[in-house]
Amino acid sequence: MKRAIYPGSFDPVTNGHLDVVERARKLFDEVIVAVAHNDEKQPLFSLKERLNLLQQTVGKIDNVRIAQFDGLLVEFALQQKANAVLRGLRAVSDFEFEFQMALMNRKLEGNVETIFLMPKEEYTYLSSRLVKEIARIAQFDGLLVEFALQQKANAVLRGLRAVSDFEFEFQMALMNRKLEGNVETIFLMPKEEYTYLSSRLVKEIARLGGDVSKFVPSLVASALGKKFKG
Ligand code: PNS
């Protein structure tokens, strides 16, 4: 019996996940979709809700079973007598972490292989994180593309500093195009000397008492100073 585990947070399940399950069930006698408790990630959906959503989407497929697990994935795989762990690979940006995780899992347990499946190209832009962000923004201020349309703007501008920005910006631009085809995303490159600069790092430096006056307007530097004082 060829049995595979497809583990993840599934917070929430996306069409990309469903595509991977659909591919996997043709390759294995049984596929166990295993939802990690992952409380430390502070999921948007509770474990019960995530299991329910999966049950309603792939739970009725013959050779697919939904399960939950806590603790080490390889131990769960052994316990379920599964010889493969499946992960979806969307883009290069996924690779680094997936590769580390696969090698680490092999180190922990040599008898469980990790196998990567690529979902349909049209799901390259899709991630649970973006799906949640869209839902959350909709709840508060509305979608960016809707705002753009309302303002009769036909372009959204984003700054691109480095390759590391690209992957997420690319996903976001494609997702926005999917939501509204009439709004183009345009990327502008700031001066090379700002390549290293990010709001996140500036906040961290200010929080740790560093001088941020070289990086932001003086008004912002003093506002940051006040925020982190005391
Ligand atoms: O959908 P995600 O969040 O990318 O899934 C990550 C998941 C759940 C597969 C990973 O965090 C995991 O395997 N957790 C179980 C704990 C474990 O085995 N950690 C060691 C991984 S090398």
PDB file of C-alpha atoms and ligand atoms in Angstrom:
ATOM      1  CA  MET A   1       0.000   0.000   0.000  1.00  0.00           C
ATOM      2  CA  LYS A   2       1.503   3.322  -1.069  1.00  0.00           C
ATOM      3  CA  ARG A   3       0.431   5.887   1.469  1.00  0.00           C
ATOM      4  CA  ALA A   4       1.421   9.560   1.555  1.00  0.00           C
ATOM      5  CA  ILE A   5       0.970  12.331   4.091  1.00  0.00           C
ATOM      6  CA  TYR A   6       0.181  15.825   2.817  1.00  0.00           C
ATOM      7  CA  PRO A   7       0.896  18.016   5.865  1.00  0.00           C
ATOM      8  CA  GLY A   8       0.253  21.713   6.313  1.00  0.00           C
ATOM      9  CA  SER A   9      -1.417  24.445   8.289  1.00  0.00           C
ATOM     10  CA  PHE A  10      -4.250  24.762   5.753  1.00  0.00           C
ATOM     11  CA  ASP A  11      -5.215  28.119   7.259  1.00  0.00           C
ATOM     12  CA  PRO A  12      -7.360  28.099   5.166  1.00  0.00           C
ATOM     13  CA  VAL A  13      -7.265  25.445   2.435  1.00  0.00           C
ATOM     14  CA  THR A  14      -6.871  27.032  -1.041  1.00  0.00           C
ATOM     15  CA  ASN A  15      -7.478  25.850  -4.604  1.00  0.00           C
ATOM     16  CA  GLY A  16      -3.723  25.276  -4.801  1.00  0.00           C
ATOM     17  CA  HIS A  17      -3.946  22.721  -1.958  1.00  0.00           C
ATOM     18  CA  LEU A  18      -6.928  21.043  -3.615  1.00  0.00           C
ATOM     19  CA  ASP A  19      -4.971  20.777  -6.858  1.00  0.00           C
ATOM     20  CA  VAL A  20      -2.097  19.047  -5.038  1.00  0.00           C
ATOM     21  CA  VAL A  21      -4.513  16.587  -3.373  1.00  0.00           C
ATOM     22  CA  GLU A  22      -6.096  15.835  -6.752  1.00  0.00           C
ATOM     23  CA  ARG A  23      -2.689  15.074  -8.279  1.00  0.00           C
ATOM     24  CA  ALA A  24      -1.496  13.047  -5.287  1.00  0.00           C
ATOM     25  CA  ARG A  25      -4.532  10.780  -5.101  1.00  0.00           C
ATOM     26  CA  LYS A  26      -3.714   9.497  -8.578  1.00  0.00           C
ATOM     27  CA  LEU A  27      -0.177   8.543  -7.516  1.00  0.00           C
ATOM     28  CA  PHE A  28      -0.860   6.949  -4.124  1.00  0.00           C
ATOM     29  CA  ASP A  29      -3.300   4.357  -2.800  1.00  0.00           C
ATOM     30  CA  GLU A  30      -4.088   6.652   0.089  1.00  0.00           C
ATOM     31  CA  VAL A  31      -3.399  10.322   0.799  1.00  0.00           C
ATOM     32  CA  ILE A  32      -3.699  11.603   4.351  1.00  0.00           C
ATOM     33  CA  VAL A  33      -4.212  15.364   4.489  1.00  0.00           C
ATOM     34  CA  ALA A  34      -2.676  16.145   7.866  1.00  0.00           C
ATOM     35  CA  VAL A  35      -3.471  19.420   9.582  1.00  0.00           C
ATOM     36  CA  ALA A  36      -0.811  20.637  11.997  1.00  0.00           C
ATOM     37  CA  HIS A  37      -2.093  22.126  15.251  1.00  0.00           C
ATOM     38  CA  ASN A  38       0.440  24.965  14.825  1.00  0.00           C
ATOM     39  CA  ASP A  39      -0.875  27.042  17.705  1.00  0.00           C
ATOM     40  CA  GLU A  40       2.370  29.035  17.780  1.00  0.00           C
ATOM     41  CA  LYS A  41       1.534  30.380  14.303  1.00  0.00           C
ATOM     42  CA  GLN A  42      -1.675  31.854  15.735  1.00  0.00           C
ATOM     43  CA  PRO A  43      -3.890  30.555  12.935  1.00  0.00           C
ATOM     44  CA  LEU A  44      -6.878  32.561  11.772  1.00  0.00           C
ATOM     45  CA  PHE A  45      -9.027  29.412  11.695  1.00  0.00           C
ATOM     46  CA  SER A  46      -9.141  27.070  14.672  1.00  0.00           C
ATOM     47  CA  LEU A  47      -8.018  23.484  14.159  1.00  0.00           C
ATOM     48  CA  LYS A  48     -11.659  22.376  14.153  1.00  0.00           C
ATOM     49  CA  GLU A  49     -12.568  24.950  11.487  1.00  0.00           C
ATOM     50  CA  ARG A  50      -9.597  24.000   9.298  1.00  0.00           C
ATOM     51  CA  LEU A  51     -10.503  20.313   9.570  1.00  0.00           C
ATOM     52  CA  ASN A  52     -14.118  21.116   8.711  1.00  0.00           C
ATOM     53  CA  LEU A  53     -13.180  23.128   5.627  1.00  0.00           C
ATOM     54  CA  LEU A  54     -11.003  20.265   4.408  1.00  0.00           C
ATOM     55  CA  GLN A  55     -13.685  17.714   5.177  1.00  0.00           C
ATOM     56  CA  GLN A  56     -16.133  19.659   3.033  1.00  0.00           C
ATOM     57  CA  THR A  57     -13.727  20.075   0.123  1.00  0.00           C
ATOM     58  CA  VAL A  58     -11.664  16.884  -0.180  1.00  0.00           C
ATOM     59  CA  GLY A  59     -13.066  14.758   2.644  1.00  0.00           C
ATOM     60  CA  LYS A  60     -15.416  12.791   0.404  1.00  0.00           C
ATOM     61  CA  ILE A  61     -12.810  11.619  -2.086  1.00  0.00           C
ATOM     62  CA  ASP A  62     -12.375   7.828  -1.883  1.00  0.00           C
ATOM     63  CA  ASN A  63      -8.675   7.513  -1.144  1.00  0.00           C
ATOM     64  CA  VAL A  64      -8.279  10.776   0.773  1.00  0.00           C
ATOM     65  CA  ARG A  65      -8.424  10.953   4.557  1.00  0.00           C
ATOM     66  CA  ILE A  66      -8.293  14.046   6.769  1.00  0.00           C
ATOM     67  CA  ALA A  67      -6.317  13.872   9.991  1.00  0.00           C
ATOM     68  CA  GLN A  68      -4.712  16.141  12.542  1.00  0.00           C
ATOM     69  CA  PHE A  69      -1.299  15.894  14.116  1.00  0.00           C
ATOM     70  CA  ASP A  70       0.761  17.439  16.839  1.00  0.00           C
ATOM     71  CA  GLY A  71       4.490  16.986  17.349  1.00  0.00           C
ATOM     72  CA  LEU A  72       6.955  15.842  14.731  1.00  0.00           C
ATOM     73  CA  LEU A  73       5.717  15.215  11.227  1.00  0.00           C
ATOM     74  CA  VAL A  74       8.037  12.247  10.603  1.00  0.00           C
ATOM     75  CA  GLU A  75       6.761  10.508  13.727  1.00  0.00           C
ATOM     76  CA  PHE A  76       3.203  10.959  12.544  1.00  0.00           C
ATOM     77  CA  ALA A  77       4.200   9.615   9.122  1.00  0.00           C
ATOM     78  CA  LEU A  78       5.741   6.480  10.680  1.00  0.00           C
ATOM     79  CA  GLN A  79       2.758   5.994  12.954  1.00  0.00           C
ATOM     80  CA  GLN A  80       0.447   6.140   9.907  1.00  0.00           C
ATOM     81  CA  LYS A  81       2.728   3.747   7.981  1.00  0.00           C
ATOM     82  CA  ALA A  82       3.224   6.360   5.280  1.00  0.00           C
ATOM     83  CA  ASN A  83       6.423   6.314   3.281  1.00  0.00           C
ATOM     84  CA  ALA A  84       6.137   9.727   1.672  1.00  0.00           C
ATOM     85  CA  VAL A  85       5.503  13.314   2.704  1.00  0.00           C
ATOM     86  CA  LEU A  86       4.029  15.530  -0.008  1.00  0.00           C
ATOM     87  CA  ARG A  87       4.567  19.250  -0.311  1.00  0.00           C
ATOM     88  CA  GLY A  88       3.461  21.686  -2.997  1.00  0.00           C
ATOM     89  CA  LEU A  89       6.118  23.855  -4.667  1.00  0.00           C
ATOM     90  CA  ARG A  90       4.796  27.009  -6.283  1.00  0.00           C
ATOM     91  CA  ALA A  91       7.860  29.063  -6.989  1.00  0.00           C
ATOM     92  CA  VAL A  92      11.560  29.485  -6.289  1.00  0.00           C
ATOM     93  CA  SER A  93      10.745  31.356  -3.099  1.00  0.00           C
ATOM     94  CA  ASP A  94       9.164  28.210  -1.645  1.00  0.00           C
ATOM     95  CA  PHE A  95      12.202  26.132  -2.429  1.00  0.00           C
ATOM     96  CA  GLU A  96      14.716  27.265   0.173  1.00  0.00           C
ATOM     97  CA  PHE A  97      12.531  26.544   3.167  1.00  0.00           C
ATOM     98  CA  GLU A  98      11.038  23.362   1.711  1.00  0.00           C
ATOM     99  CA  PHE A  99      14.519  22.042   0.946  1.00  0.00           C
ATOM    100  CA  GLN A 100      15.679  22.707   4.513  1.00  0.00           C
ATOM    101  CA  MET A 101      12.572  21.077   5.915  1.00  0.00           C
ATOM    102  CA  ALA A 102      12.887  17.999   3.664  1.00  0.00           C
ATOM    103  CA  LEU A 103      16.555  17.496   4.565  1.00  0.00           C
ATOM    104  CA  MET A 104      15.845  18.018   8.248  1.00  0.00           C
ATOM    105  CA  ASN A 105      13.037  15.473   8.112  1.00  0.00           C
ATOM    106  CA  ARG A 106      15.355  13.004   6.351  1.00  0.00           C
ATOM    107  CA  LYS A 107      17.927  13.534   9.102  1.00  0.00           C
ATOM    108  CA  LEU A 108      15.249  12.801  11.700  1.00  0.00           C
ATOM    109  CA  GLU A 109      13.884   9.753   9.885  1.00  0.00           C
ATOM    110  CA  GLY A 110      15.601   8.276   6.846  1.00  0.00           C
ATOM    111  CA  ASN A 111      12.657   6.083   5.844  1.00  0.00           C
ATOM    112  CA  VAL A 112      10.287   8.895   4.947  1.00  0.00           C
ATOM    113  CA  GLU A 113      10.849  10.548   1.557  1.00  0.00           C
ATOM    114  CA  THR A 114       9.647  14.067   0.766  1.00  0.00           C
ATOM    115  CA  ILE A 115       8.062  14.418  -2.657  1.00  0.00           C
ATOM    116  CA  PHE A 116       7.276  17.778  -4.248  1.00  0.00           C
ATOM    117  CA  LEU A 117       4.303  18.348  -6.504  1.00  0.00           C
ATOM    118  CA  MET A 118       3.743  21.478  -8.549  1.00  0.00           C
ATOM    119  CA  PRO A 119       0.204  22.840  -8.552  1.00  0.00           C
ATOM    120  CA  LYS A 120      -1.283  24.294 -11.759  1.00  0.00           C
ATOM    121  CA  GLU A 121       0.611  27.377 -12.972  1.00  0.00           C
ATOM    122  CA  GLU A 122      -2.511  29.477 -12.446  1.00  0.00           C
ATOM    123  CA  TYR A 123      -2.153  28.886  -8.698  1.00  0.00           C
ATOM    124  CA  THR A 124       1.429  30.171  -8.559  1.00  0.00           C
ATOM    125  CA  TYR A 125       0.223  33.422  -7.067  1.00  0.00           C
ATOM    126  CA  LEU A 126      -2.034  31.783  -4.516  1.00  0.00           C
ATOM    127  CA  SER A 127      -1.235  31.454  -0.825  1.00  0.00           C
ATOM    128  CA  SER A 128      -3.319  31.120   2.333  1.00  0.00           C
ATOM    129  CA  ARG A 129      -1.610  34.270   3.565  1.00  0.00           C
ATOM    130  CA  LEU A 130      -2.813  36.386   0.619  1.00  0.00           C
ATOM    131  CA  VAL A 131      -6.289  34.908   0.782  1.00  0.00           C
ATOM    132  CA  LYS A 132      -6.506  35.903   4.461  1.00  0.00           C
ATOM    133  CA  GLU A 133      -5.115  39.353   3.771  1.00  0.00           C
ATOM    134  CA  ILE A 134      -7.711  39.999   1.081  1.00  0.00           C
ATOM    135  CA  ALA A 135     -10.498  38.875   3.382  1.00  0.00           C
ATOM    136  CA  ARG A 136      -9.179  41.018   6.220  1.00  0.00           C
ATOM    137  CA  ILE A 137      -8.713  44.143   4.111  1.00  0.00           C
ATOM    138  CA  ALA A 138     -12.176  43.682   2.683  1.00  0.00           C
ATOM    139  CA  GLN A 139     -13.526  43.677   6.207  1.00  0.00           C
ATOM    140  CA  PHE A 140     -11.907  47.009   7.086  1.00  0.00           C
ATOM    141  CA  ASP A 141     -11.026  49.309   4.216  1.00  0.00           C
ATOM    142  CA  GLY A 142     -11.948  47.425   1.098  1.00  0.00           C
ATOM    143  CA  LEU A 143      -9.748  45.882  -1.546  1.00  0.00           C
ATOM    144  CA  LEU A 144      -6.914  47.872  -3.083  1.00  0.00           C
ATOM    145  CA  VAL A 145      -8.140  47.201  -6.621  1.00  0.00           C
ATOM    146  CA  GLU A 146     -11.659  48.339  -5.725  1.00  0.00           C
ATOM    147  CA  PHE A 147     -10.268  51.512  -4.225  1.00  0.00           C
ATOM    148  CA  ALA A 148      -8.185  52.043  -7.382  1.00  0.00           C
ATOM    149  CA  LEU A 149     -11.270  51.672  -9.582  1.00  0.00           C
ATOM    150  CA  GLN A 150     -13.291  53.985  -7.388  1.00  0.00           C
ATOM    151  CA  GLN A 151     -10.519  56.599  -7.701  1.00  0.00           C
ATOM    152  CA  LYS A 152     -10.472  56.048 -11.493  1.00  0.00           C
ATOM    153  CA  ALA A 153      -6.815  55.052 -11.195  1.00  0.00           C
ATOM    154  CA  ASN A 154      -5.544  52.570 -13.736  1.00  0.00           C
ATOM    155  CA  ALA A 155      -2.232  51.762 -12.078  1.00  0.00           C
ATOM    156  CA  VAL A 156      -0.965  50.663  -8.703  1.00  0.00           C
ATOM    157  CA  LEU A 157       2.675  51.610  -8.010  1.00  0.00           C
ATOM    158  CA  ARG A 158       5.010  49.509  -5.920  1.00  0.00           C
ATOM    159  CA  GLY A 159       8.698  49.920  -5.116  1.00  0.00           C
ATOM    160  CA  LEU A 160      11.041  47.031  -5.894  1.00  0.00           C
ATOM    161  CA  ARG A 161      14.295  47.091  -3.952  1.00  0.00           C
ATOM    162  CA  ALA A 162      15.775  43.671  -4.459  1.00  0.00           C
ATOM    163  CA  VAL A 163      15.116  40.146  -5.692  1.00  0.00           C
ATOM    164  CA  SER A 164      13.825  39.260  -2.251  1.00  0.00           C
ATOM    165  CA  ASP A 165      10.910  41.675  -2.767  1.00  0.00           C
ATOM    166  CA  PHE A 166      10.087  40.243  -6.134  1.00  0.00           C
ATOM    167  CA  GLU A 167       8.456  36.950  -5.324  1.00  0.00           C
ATOM    168  CA  PHE A 168       5.791  38.329  -3.000  1.00  0.00           C
ATOM    169  CA  GLU A 169       5.236  41.459  -5.130  1.00  0.00           C
ATOM    170  CA  PHE A 170       4.769  39.232  -8.173  1.00  0.00           C
ATOM    171  CA  GLN A 171       2.186  37.100  -6.358  1.00  0.00           C
ATOM    172  CA  MET A 172       0.388  40.199  -5.143  1.00  0.00           C
ATOM    173  CA  ALA A 173       0.363  41.813  -8.613  1.00  0.00           C
ATOM    174  CA  LEU A 174      -1.013  38.644 -10.211  1.00  0.00           C
ATOM    175  CA  MET A 175      -3.605  38.266  -7.467  1.00  0.00           C
ATOM    176  CA  ASN A 176      -4.710  41.884  -7.967  1.00  0.00           C
ATOM    177  CA  ARG A 177      -4.937  41.309 -11.723  1.00  0.00           C
ATOM    178  CA  LYS A 178      -7.059  38.217 -11.058  1.00  0.00           C
ATOM    179  CA  LEU A 179      -9.372  40.311  -8.850  1.00  0.00           C
ATOM    180  CA  GLU A 180      -9.515  43.226 -11.301  1.00  0.00           C
ATOM    181  CA  GLY A 181      -8.015  42.994 -14.768  1.00  0.00           C
ATOM    182  CA  ASN A 182      -8.219  46.739 -15.460  1.00  0.00           C
ATOM    183  CA  VAL A 183      -5.713  47.829 -12.850  1.00  0.00           C
ATOM    184  CA  GLU A 184      -2.045  47.361 -13.810  1.00  0.00           C
ATOM    185  CA  THR A 185       0.710  47.072 -11.231  1.00  0.00           C
ATOM    186  CA  ILE A 186       3.816  49.102 -12.060  1.00  0.00           C
ATOM    187  CA  PHE A 187       7.128  48.619 -10.281  1.00  0.00           C
ATOM    188  CA  LEU A 188       9.551  51.470  -9.665  1.00  0.00           C
ATOM    189  CA  MET A 189      13.082  51.056  -8.378  1.00  0.00           C
ATOM    190  CA  PRO A 190      14.170  53.431  -5.612  1.00  0.00           C
ATOM    191  CA  LYS A 191      17.794  54.762  -5.605  1.00  0.00           C
ATOM    192  CA  GLU A 192      20.352  51.963  -5.102  1.00  0.00           C
ATOM    193  CA  GLU A 193      21.371  53.524  -1.750  1.00  0.00           C
ATOM    194  CA  TYR A 194      17.892  52.634  -0.409  1.00  0.00           C
ATOM    195  CA  THR A 195      18.093  48.990  -1.397  1.00  0.00           C
ATOM    196  CA  TYR A 196      18.643  47.914   2.197  1.00  0.00           C
ATOM    197  CA  LEU A 197      15.980  50.187   3.679  1.00  0.00           C
ATOM    198  CA  SER A 198      12.684  48.871   5.010  1.00  0.00           C
ATOM    199  CA  SER A 199      10.105  50.176   7.494  1.00  0.00           C
ATOM    200  CA  ARG A 200      10.524  46.969   9.441  1.00  0.00           C
ATOM    201  CA  LEU A 201      14.261  47.463   9.956  1.00  0.00           C
ATOM    202  CA  VAL A 202      13.845  51.141  10.753  1.00  0.00           C
ATOM    203  CA  LYS A 203      11.327  50.247  13.477  1.00  0.00           C
ATOM    204  CA  GLU A 204      13.637  47.607  14.889  1.00  0.00           C
ATOM    205  CA  ILE A 205      16.579  50.026  15.028  1.00  0.00           C
ATOM    206  CA  ALA A 206      14.411  52.710  16.675  1.00  0.00           C
ATOM    207  CA  ARG A 207      13.052  50.196  19.182  1.00  0.00           C
ATOM    208  CA  LEU A 208      16.608  49.248  20.155  1.00  0.00           C
ATOM    209  CA  GLY A 209      17.566  52.896  20.642  1.00  0.00           C
ATOM    210  CA  GLY A 210      19.550  53.346  17.386  1.00  0.00           C
ATOM    211  CA  ASP A 211      19.728  56.554  15.340  1.00  0.00           C
ATOM    212  CA  VAL A 212      17.296  56.390  12.415  1.00  0.00           C
ATOM    213  CA  SER A 213      17.669  60.023  11.295  1.00  0.00           C
ATOM    214  CA  LYS A 214      19.656  58.983   8.206  1.00  0.00           C
ATOM    215  CA  PHE A 215      16.857  56.772   7.004  1.00  0.00           C
ATOM    216  CA  VAL A 216      13.591  58.658   7.479  1.00  0.00           C
ATOM    217  CA  PRO A 217      12.422  62.309   7.485  1.00  0.00           C
ATOM    218  CA  SER A 218      13.213  64.063  10.808  1.00  0.00           C
ATOM    219  CA  LEU A 219       9.509  64.237  11.649  1.00  0.00           C
ATOM    220  CA  VAL A 220       9.266  60.444  11.399  1.00  0.00           C
ATOM    221  CA  ALA A 221      12.502  59.946  13.361  1.00  0.00           C
ATOM    222  CA  SER A 222      11.153  61.974  16.290  1.00  0.00           C
ATOM    223  CA  ALA A 223       7.756  60.250  16.103  1.00  0.00           C
ATOM    224  CA  LEU A 224       9.564  56.898  16.306  1.00  0.00           C
ATOM    225  CA  GLY A 225      11.666  58.172  19.187  1.00  0.00           C
ATOM    226  CA  LYS A 226       8.511  59.102  21.127  1.00  0.00           C
ATOM    227  CA  LYS A 227       6.844  55.759  20.377  1.00  0.00           C
ATOM    228  CA  PHE A 228       9.681  53.733  21.791  1.00  0.00           C
ATOM    229  CA  LYS A 229      10.582  55.997  24.727  1.00  0.00           C
ATOM    230  CA  GLY A 230       9.679  54.505  28.097  1.00  0.00           C
TER     231      GLY A 230
HETATM  232  O1  PNS B   1       1.339  24.855   5.578  1.00  0.00           O
HETATM  233  P1  PNS B   1       2.640  25.079   6.295  1.00  0.00           P
HETATM  234  O2  PNS B   1       2.458  26.045   7.439  1.00  0.00           O
HETATM  235  O3  PNS B   1       3.758  25.478   5.356  1.00  0.00           O
HETATM  236  O4  PNS B   1       3.049  23.637   6.930  1.00  0.00           O
HETATM  237  C1  PNS B   1       4.207  23.491   7.695  1.00  0.00           C
HETATM  238  C2  PNS B   1       4.220  22.120   8.421  1.00  0.00           C
HETATM  239  C3  PNS B   1       2.990  21.949   9.252  1.00  0.00           C
HETATM  240  C4  PNS B   1       4.294  21.011   7.381  1.00  0.00           C
HETATM  241  C5  PNS B   1       5.519  22.090   9.307  1.00  0.00           C
HETATM  242  O5  PNS B   1       5.498  23.187  10.178  1.00  0.00           O
HETATM  243  C6  PNS B   1       5.622  20.803  10.124  1.00  0.00           C
HETATM  244  O6  PNS B   1       5.982  19.772   9.595  1.00  0.00           O
HETATM  245  N1  PNS B   1       5.280  20.874  11.441  1.00  0.00           N
HETATM  246  C7  PNS B   1       5.330  19.735  12.320  1.00  0.00           C
HETATM  247  C8  PNS B   1       6.508  19.802  13.278  1.00  0.00           C
HETATM  248  C9  PNS B   1       7.769  19.243  12.647  1.00  0.00           C
HETATM  249  O7  PNS B   1       7.854  18.103  12.269  1.00  0.00           O
HETATM  250  N2  PNS B   1       8.779  20.119  12.537  1.00  0.00           N
HETATM  251  C10 PNS B   1      10.051  19.772  11.956  1.00  0.00           C
HETATM  252  C11 PNS B   1      10.075  20.138  10.491  1.00  0.00           C
HETATM  253  S1  PNS B   1      11.685  19.918   9.835  1.00  0.00           S
END
